């Protein structure tokens, strides 16, 4: 055990010499839960192994992409096949057409799609396109939703509805943040008020229709319905940021879940099968404004590269297997139910919830519906639970404000092992 700690610890100390904070993305540093990050050496199916060969049941799956489990043999084979033919060309390939056709076939409302290399690029490009299309500047987003780290999106609410948004990161100019209005998630009245005040200035409303970056929070059907009709009425582009919930809440994503069509959709995570790929797309009328056809500029050296496309395409084929989402949804619900029951047996105020292959864990009496409610959960109790589970070989997201992910390889035995570990953790209190 102390040996296990020491190698992860040694790597973490070494990493901090040459990498800011020792990590290439902040949540990996364990700052909110404390302790030493686990350095991953390899992964397979539902598991990964850390620097000392310790095995964990993996409930983050690279934050969503590994929906088939790690190192799926058919995805591995697809990647290996294209690698020997060239890594990247900066010129078009037939496989790019195939993945575009597949995405437009699966995802409702998507008539055209452009590939990029990260979710951040997808949302940033979608916003620019919406602004170019509408010839308006103002963006509306919702508190607790994360849309990548573009300047316009690292913004929190000002002191009142009609005040300017404020940057949440140093380095974001106030002059950029002021074009972004931040509203409360699931608050229909605030939405109506905002559209009444400046509806005709709004280029786009961007939302995680099932939010996975403030723990798991579902939009109410009434809220999504109001959003759709207000955007239509005022000519604002409705952007569903499904980088996380796309191919997760169901094959066709949140649009099918709510029975609502967005004007544009951003995809990422699952779409690359673990390789850097993301996409944005939507109605042809909007997408036609993109260069080279239109006046909105967007480009990428590695966009649609053959390796990422091969992984993504194989992934999209495999998740269309009959019964895939029924099974994924059932396994995830089994986990959420089992954890909730185990907590209640131990009289711990805790509840878990799930949608498709995503879940949320809340040290609270009920499932939250907004960021303000999420922040009322017991974070210190979560942090203790996180470490109890880590010690038992179960790796949950290292933050009380992140969703969890189940893969198709998380079978009954693995879910039951997780619930048993949680039962011991809850009893220890
Ligand atoms: C992860 C995520 C992004 C950003 O994607 P990156 O690939 O990390 O840049 C954007 N939106 C949502 C909803 C996400 O979950």
Short mmCIF file of N, CA, C and O in Angstrom, two decimals, residues 141-146 182-190 207-220 223 258 353 361-364 366-379 400-402:
data_model
loop_
_atom_site.label_atom_id
_atom_site.label_comp_id
_atom_site.label_asym_id
_atom_site.label_seq_id
_atom_site.Cartn_x
_atom_site.Cartn_y
_atom_site.Cartn_z
N UNK A 141 -25.94 31.55 -21.97
CA UNK A 141 -25.60 30.22 -21.45
C UNK A 141 -26.21 30.07 -20.07
O UNK A 141 -26.79 31.02 -19.54
N UNK A 142 -26.03 28.88 -19.47
CA UNK A 142 -26.65 28.61 -18.17
C UNK A 142 -25.61 28.23 -17.12
O UNK A 142 -24.64 27.53 -17.41
N UNK A 143 -25.88 28.72 -15.92
CA UNK A 143 -24.97 28.50 -14.79
C UNK A 143 -24.76 27.01 -14.54
O UNK A 143 -25.73 26.25 -14.44
N UNK A 144 -23.49 26.61 -14.45
CA UNK A 144 -23.15 25.21 -14.16
C UNK A 144 -22.85 24.40 -15.41
O UNK A 144 -22.25 23.33 -15.32
N UNK A 145 -23.27 24.90 -16.59
CA UNK A 145 -22.94 24.19 -17.83
C UNK A 145 -21.50 24.53 -18.22
O UNK A 145 -21.08 25.68 -18.10
N UNK A 146 -20.78 23.54 -18.70
CA UNK A 146 -19.43 23.76 -19.20
C UNK A 146 -19.44 23.50 -20.70
O UNK A 146 -20.01 22.51 -21.16
N UNK A 182 -25.60 34.99 -18.54
CA UNK A 182 -25.68 33.69 -17.87
C UNK A 182 -26.96 33.62 -17.05
O UNK A 182 -27.22 34.47 -16.20
N UNK A 183 -27.77 32.60 -17.33
CA UNK A 183 -29.05 32.43 -16.63
C UNK A 183 -29.05 31.15 -15.81
O UNK A 183 -28.21 30.27 -16.02
N UNK A 184 -30.03 31.04 -14.90
CA UNK A 184 -30.14 29.84 -14.08
C UNK A 184 -30.73 28.69 -14.90
O UNK A 184 -31.72 28.88 -15.62
N UNK A 185 -30.13 27.53 -14.77
CA UNK A 185 -30.60 26.31 -15.45
C UNK A 185 -31.99 25.96 -14.95
O UNK A 185 -32.28 26.06 -13.76
N UNK A 186 -32.85 25.54 -15.85
CA UNK A 186 -34.21 25.08 -15.50
C UNK A 186 -35.13 26.19 -15.00
O UNK A 186 -36.18 25.91 -14.44
N UNK A 187 -34.73 27.45 -15.17
CA UNK A 187 -35.57 28.56 -14.71
C UNK A 187 -36.28 29.21 -15.91
O UNK A 187 -35.71 30.04 -16.61
N UNK A 188 -37.52 28.79 -16.13
CA UNK A 188 -38.28 29.26 -17.30
C UNK A 188 -38.55 30.76 -17.21
O UNK A 188 -38.45 31.49 -18.20
N UNK A 189 -38.88 31.24 -16.00
CA UNK A 189 -39.22 32.67 -15.83
C UNK A 189 -38.03 33.56 -16.21
O UNK A 189 -38.19 34.57 -16.90
N UNK A 190 -36.83 33.18 -15.77
CA UNK A 190 -35.63 33.98 -16.08
C UNK A 190 -35.37 33.99 -17.59
O UNK A 190 -34.98 35.01 -18.16
N UNK A 207 -26.65 25.22 -24.54
CA UNK A 207 -27.02 24.50 -23.32
C UNK A 207 -26.55 23.04 -23.38
O UNK A 207 -26.50 22.45 -24.46
N UNK A 208 -26.17 22.51 -22.23
CA UNK A 208 -26.03 21.07 -22.07
C UNK A 208 -27.43 20.58 -21.70
O UNK A 208 -27.87 20.78 -20.57
N UNK A 209 -28.16 19.95 -22.62
CA UNK A 209 -29.55 19.57 -22.32
C UNK A 209 -29.64 18.53 -21.20
O UNK A 209 -30.64 18.48 -20.48
N UNK A 210 -28.63 17.69 -21.09
CA UNK A 210 -28.43 16.90 -19.87
C UNK A 210 -27.04 17.31 -19.41
O UNK A 210 -26.06 17.01 -20.08
N UNK A 211 -26.99 18.06 -18.33
CA UNK A 211 -25.71 18.65 -17.91
C UNK A 211 -24.89 17.62 -17.15
O UNK A 211 -25.39 16.94 -16.25
N UNK A 212 -23.63 17.51 -17.52
CA UNK A 212 -22.74 16.55 -16.87
C UNK A 212 -21.50 17.20 -16.28
O UNK A 212 -20.57 16.52 -15.88
N UNK A 213 -21.52 18.52 -16.23
CA UNK A 213 -20.35 19.23 -15.71
C UNK A 213 -20.66 19.99 -14.43
O UNK A 213 -19.88 20.81 -13.97
N UNK A 214 -21.85 19.72 -13.86
CA UNK A 214 -22.17 20.19 -12.51
C UNK A 214 -22.78 19.00 -11.78
O UNK A 214 -23.89 19.06 -11.29
N UNK A 215 -21.99 17.87 -11.74
CA UNK A 215 -22.59 16.60 -11.40
C UNK A 215 -23.58 16.32 -12.53
O UNK A 215 -23.41 16.86 -13.63
N UNK A 216 -24.59 15.50 -12.33
CA UNK A 216 -25.57 15.25 -13.41
C UNK A 216 -26.84 16.02 -13.10
O UNK A 216 -27.43 15.83 -12.03
N UNK A 217 -27.25 16.90 -14.01
CA UNK A 217 -28.49 17.66 -13.81
C UNK A 217 -29.28 17.64 -15.13
O UNK A 217 -28.75 18.01 -16.17
N UNK A 218 -30.52 17.19 -15.04
CA UNK A 218 -31.36 17.09 -16.24
C UNK A 218 -32.18 18.36 -16.42
O UNK A 218 -32.73 18.89 -15.46
N UNK A 219 -32.27 18.81 -17.66
CA UNK A 219 -33.20 19.91 -17.95
C UNK A 219 -34.62 19.36 -17.89
O UNK A 219 -34.86 18.21 -18.27
N UNK A 220 -35.56 20.17 -17.41
CA UNK A 220 -36.96 19.72 -17.41
C UNK A 220 -37.50 19.87 -18.83
O UNK A 220 -37.10 20.78 -19.57
N UNK A 223 -38.68 23.33 -19.55
CA UNK A 223 -37.60 24.30 -19.78
C UNK A 223 -37.08 24.19 -21.21
O UNK A 223 -36.92 25.21 -21.91
N UNK A 258 -35.79 14.46 -25.56
CA UNK A 258 -36.79 15.50 -25.29
C UNK A 258 -37.79 15.67 -26.43
O UNK A 258 -38.76 16.43 -26.30
N UNK A 353 -28.56 9.24 -9.41
CA UNK A 353 -29.51 9.31 -10.52
C UNK A 353 -28.76 8.94 -11.80
O UNK A 353 -27.52 9.02 -11.84
N UNK A 361 -23.90 11.35 -8.46
CA UNK A 361 -23.89 10.95 -7.04
C UNK A 361 -24.03 12.23 -6.22
O UNK A 361 -23.22 13.14 -6.37
N UNK A 362 -25.05 12.31 -5.37
CA UNK A 362 -25.28 13.54 -4.61
C UNK A 362 -25.39 13.23 -3.13
O UNK A 362 -26.27 12.44 -2.73
N UNK A 363 -24.55 13.84 -2.33
CA UNK A 363 -24.74 13.75 -0.87
C UNK A 363 -25.74 14.82 -0.48
O UNK A 363 -25.40 15.87 0.04
N UNK A 364 -27.00 14.52 -0.78
CA UNK A 364 -28.11 15.44 -0.57
C UNK A 364 -29.38 14.61 -0.47
O UNK A 364 -29.38 13.42 -0.80
N UNK A 366 -32.23 15.13 -2.13
CA UNK A 366 -32.89 14.88 -3.43
C UNK A 366 -32.01 15.30 -4.60
O UNK A 366 -31.05 16.05 -4.43
N UNK A 367 -32.38 14.82 -5.77
CA UNK A 367 -31.63 15.10 -6.99
C UNK A 367 -31.73 16.59 -7.33
O UNK A 367 -32.84 17.13 -7.40
N UNK A 368 -30.61 17.28 -7.50
CA UNK A 368 -30.64 18.72 -7.77
C UNK A 368 -31.12 19.06 -9.19
O UNK A 368 -30.99 18.24 -10.10
N UNK A 369 -31.65 20.27 -9.35
CA UNK A 369 -32.12 20.70 -10.67
C UNK A 369 -31.42 21.96 -11.16
O UNK A 369 -31.72 22.46 -12.23
N UNK A 370 -30.50 22.49 -10.34
CA UNK A 370 -29.77 23.69 -10.75
C UNK A 370 -28.39 23.67 -10.10
O UNK A 370 -28.15 22.90 -9.16
N UNK A 371 -27.52 24.56 -10.58
CA UNK A 371 -26.18 24.64 -10.01
C UNK A 371 -26.23 25.04 -8.53
O UNK A 371 -25.51 24.48 -7.70
N UNK A 372 -27.14 25.98 -8.20
CA UNK A 372 -27.27 26.41 -6.80
C UNK A 372 -27.61 25.21 -5.91
O UNK A 372 -27.06 25.07 -4.81
N UNK A 373 -28.49 24.33 -6.38
CA UNK A 373 -28.83 23.15 -5.59
C UNK A 373 -27.65 22.18 -5.49
O UNK A 373 -27.41 21.59 -4.45
N UNK A 374 -26.92 22.03 -6.59
CA UNK A 374 -25.75 21.14 -6.58
C UNK A 374 -24.75 21.58 -5.52
O UNK A 374 -24.19 20.77 -4.78
N UNK A 375 -24.56 22.90 -5.41
CA UNK A 375 -23.54 23.40 -4.48
C UNK A 375 -23.96 23.21 -3.02
O UNK A 375 -23.14 23.35 -2.12
N UNK A 376 -25.22 22.87 -2.80
CA UNK A 376 -25.68 22.63 -1.41
C UNK A 376 -25.39 21.21 -0.94
O UNK A 376 -25.62 20.88 0.22
N UNK A 377 -24.92 20.33 -1.85
CA UNK A 377 -24.62 18.96 -1.41
C UNK A 377 -23.38 18.97 -0.51
O UNK A 377 -22.61 19.92 -0.50
N UNK A 378 -23.21 17.87 0.26
CA UNK A 378 -22.14 17.80 1.26
C UNK A 378 -20.83 17.37 0.58
O UNK A 378 -20.57 16.18 0.40
N UNK A 379 -20.03 18.36 0.22
CA UNK A 379 -18.81 18.08 -0.54
C UNK A 379 -17.77 17.33 0.30
O UNK A 379 -17.10 16.43 -0.20
N UNK A 400 -16.95 16.46 -6.69
CA UNK A 400 -18.40 16.36 -6.43
C UNK A 400 -19.20 17.03 -7.54
O UNK A 400 -20.42 16.94 -7.55
N UNK A 401 -18.53 17.72 -8.46
CA UNK A 401 -19.23 18.45 -9.52
C UNK A 401 -19.07 17.84 -10.90
O UNK A 401 -19.12 18.53 -11.91
N UNK A 402 -18.83 16.54 -10.95
CA UNK A 402 -18.70 15.88 -12.25
C UNK A 402 -19.64 14.68 -12.30
O UNK A 402 -19.91 14.05 -11.28
#
